[in-house]
PDB file of C-alpha atoms in Angstrom:
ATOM      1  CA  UNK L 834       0.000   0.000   0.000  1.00 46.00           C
ATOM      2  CA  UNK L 835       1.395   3.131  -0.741  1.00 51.00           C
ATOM      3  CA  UNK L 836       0.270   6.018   1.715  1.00 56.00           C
ATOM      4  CA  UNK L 837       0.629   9.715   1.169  1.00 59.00           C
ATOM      5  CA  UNK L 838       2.619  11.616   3.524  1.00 59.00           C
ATOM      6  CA  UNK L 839       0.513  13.306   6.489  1.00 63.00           C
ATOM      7  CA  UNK L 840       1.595  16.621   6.946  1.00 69.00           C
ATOM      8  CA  UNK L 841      -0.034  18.302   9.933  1.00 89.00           C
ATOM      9  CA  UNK L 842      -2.567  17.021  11.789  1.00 94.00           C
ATOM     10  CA  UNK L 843      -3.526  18.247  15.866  1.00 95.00           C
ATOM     11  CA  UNK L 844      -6.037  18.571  17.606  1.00 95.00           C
ATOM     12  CA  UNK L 845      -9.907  19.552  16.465  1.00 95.00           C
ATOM     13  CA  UNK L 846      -8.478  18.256  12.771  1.00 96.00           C
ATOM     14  CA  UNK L 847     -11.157  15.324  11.449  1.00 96.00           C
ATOM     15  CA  UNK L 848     -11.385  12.883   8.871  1.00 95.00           C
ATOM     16  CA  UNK L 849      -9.846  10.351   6.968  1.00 94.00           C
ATOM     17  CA  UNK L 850      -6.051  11.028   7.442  1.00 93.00           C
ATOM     18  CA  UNK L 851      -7.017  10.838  10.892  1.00 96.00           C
ATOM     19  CA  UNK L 852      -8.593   7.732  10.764  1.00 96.00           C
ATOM     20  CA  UNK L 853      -5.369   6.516   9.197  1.00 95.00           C
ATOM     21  CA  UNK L 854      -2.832   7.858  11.802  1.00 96.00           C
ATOM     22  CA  UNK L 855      -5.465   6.386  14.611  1.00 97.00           C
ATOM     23  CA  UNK L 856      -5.175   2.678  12.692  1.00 96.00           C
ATOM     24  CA  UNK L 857      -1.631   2.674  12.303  1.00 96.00           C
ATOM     25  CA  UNK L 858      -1.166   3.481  16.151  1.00 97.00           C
ATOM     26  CA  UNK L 859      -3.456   1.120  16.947  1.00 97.00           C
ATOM     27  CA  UNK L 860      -1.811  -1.544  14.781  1.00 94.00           C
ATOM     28  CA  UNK L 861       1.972  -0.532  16.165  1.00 95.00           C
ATOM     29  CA  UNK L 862       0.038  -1.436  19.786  1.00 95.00           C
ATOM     30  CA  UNK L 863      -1.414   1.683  21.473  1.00 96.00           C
ATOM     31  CA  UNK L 864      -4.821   1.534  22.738  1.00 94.00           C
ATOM     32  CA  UNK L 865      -6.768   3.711  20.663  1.00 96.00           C
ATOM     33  CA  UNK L 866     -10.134   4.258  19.270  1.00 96.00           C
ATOM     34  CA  UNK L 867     -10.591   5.018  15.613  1.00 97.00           C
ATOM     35  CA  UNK L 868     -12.555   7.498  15.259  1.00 97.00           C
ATOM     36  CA  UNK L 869     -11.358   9.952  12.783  1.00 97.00           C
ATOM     37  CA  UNK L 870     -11.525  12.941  15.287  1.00 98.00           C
ATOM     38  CA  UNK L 871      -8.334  14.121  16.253  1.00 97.00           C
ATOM     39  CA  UNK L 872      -9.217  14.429  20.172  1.00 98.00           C
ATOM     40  CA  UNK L 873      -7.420  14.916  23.481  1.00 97.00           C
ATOM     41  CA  UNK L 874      -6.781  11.307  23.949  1.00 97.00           C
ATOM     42  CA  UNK L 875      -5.354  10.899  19.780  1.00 98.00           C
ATOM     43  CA  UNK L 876      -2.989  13.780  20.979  1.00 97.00           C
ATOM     44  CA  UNK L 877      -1.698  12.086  24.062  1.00 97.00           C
ATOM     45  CA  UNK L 878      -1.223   8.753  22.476  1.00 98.00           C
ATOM     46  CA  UNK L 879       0.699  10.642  19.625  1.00 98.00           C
ATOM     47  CA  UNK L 880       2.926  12.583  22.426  1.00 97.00           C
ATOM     48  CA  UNK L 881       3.415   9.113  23.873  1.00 97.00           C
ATOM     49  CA  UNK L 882       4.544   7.831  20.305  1.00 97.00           C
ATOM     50  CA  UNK L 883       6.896  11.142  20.044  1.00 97.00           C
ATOM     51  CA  UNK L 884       8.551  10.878  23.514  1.00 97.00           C
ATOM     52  CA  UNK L 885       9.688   6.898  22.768  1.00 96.00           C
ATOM     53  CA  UNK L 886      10.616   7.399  19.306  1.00 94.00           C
ATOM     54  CA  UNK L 887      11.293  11.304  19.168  1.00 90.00           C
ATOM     55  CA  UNK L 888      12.234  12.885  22.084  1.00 91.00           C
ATOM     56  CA  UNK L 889      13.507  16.288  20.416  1.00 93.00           C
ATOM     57  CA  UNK L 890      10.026  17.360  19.882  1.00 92.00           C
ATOM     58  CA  UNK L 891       6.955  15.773  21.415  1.00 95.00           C
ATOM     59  CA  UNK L 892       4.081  18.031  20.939  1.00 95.00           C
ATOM     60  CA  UNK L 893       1.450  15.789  19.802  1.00 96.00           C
ATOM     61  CA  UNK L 894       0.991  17.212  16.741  1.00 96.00           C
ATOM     62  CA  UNK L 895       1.704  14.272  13.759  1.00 96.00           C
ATOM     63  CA  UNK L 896       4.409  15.752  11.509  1.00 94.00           C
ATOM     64  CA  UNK L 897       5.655  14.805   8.476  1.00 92.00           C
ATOM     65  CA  UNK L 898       8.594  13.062  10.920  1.00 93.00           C
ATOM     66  CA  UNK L 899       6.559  11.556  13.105  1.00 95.00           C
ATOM     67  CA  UNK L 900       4.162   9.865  10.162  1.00 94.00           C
ATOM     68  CA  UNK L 901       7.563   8.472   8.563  1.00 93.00           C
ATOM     69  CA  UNK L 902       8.620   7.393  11.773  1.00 95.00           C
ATOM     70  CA  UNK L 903       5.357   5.196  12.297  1.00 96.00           C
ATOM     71  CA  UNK L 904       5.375   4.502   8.575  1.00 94.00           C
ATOM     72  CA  UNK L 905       9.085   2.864   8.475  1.00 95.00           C
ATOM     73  CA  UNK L 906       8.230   1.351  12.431  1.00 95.00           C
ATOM     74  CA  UNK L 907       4.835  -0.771  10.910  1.00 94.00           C
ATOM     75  CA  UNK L 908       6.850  -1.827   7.589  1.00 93.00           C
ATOM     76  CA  UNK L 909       9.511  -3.317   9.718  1.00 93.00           C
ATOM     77  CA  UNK L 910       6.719  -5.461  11.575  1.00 88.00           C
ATOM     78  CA  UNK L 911       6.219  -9.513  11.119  1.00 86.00           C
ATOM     79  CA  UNK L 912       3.643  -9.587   8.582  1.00 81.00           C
ATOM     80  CA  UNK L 913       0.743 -11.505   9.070  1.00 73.00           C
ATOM     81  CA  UNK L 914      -0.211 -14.395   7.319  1.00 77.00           C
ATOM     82  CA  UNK L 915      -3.711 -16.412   6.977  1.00 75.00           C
ATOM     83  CA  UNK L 916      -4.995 -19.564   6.067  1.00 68.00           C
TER      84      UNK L 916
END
């Protein structure tokens, strides 16, 4: 799948690049609800994201950094197989 680069997205922002920021989160293993708001708890998950994997900046606000960051993190996972 190739994804288009987020390039700001914070708080009150809604929607589908939303949606996809919440997913990926959720898929690299933080408890979050997909919802496609960009609320108080998306921005503390994101800060949480930021502080273990970028501690320079961690304002909650997903970046064009921080969406690589989680972009090159979920490539590098196991993939799943079924069947």
């Amino acid at each position: 799948i190739e994804l288009a680069p987020v390039t700001l997205l914070g708080p009150g922002a809604r929607g589908e690049r939303v949606e996809l920021v919440q997913s990926m989160l959720g898929l690299y293993g933080y408890g979050i609800e997909i919802s496609g708001t960009y609320d108080e708890w998306t921005e503390t998950v994101v800060r949480s994201f930021q502080l273990h994997f970028r501690r320079h900046r961690t304002d909650g606000i997903v970046d064009a950094e921080t969406f690589a960051t989680l972009t090159a993190l979920l490539e590098r996972m196991p993939k799943l197989t079924l069947g």
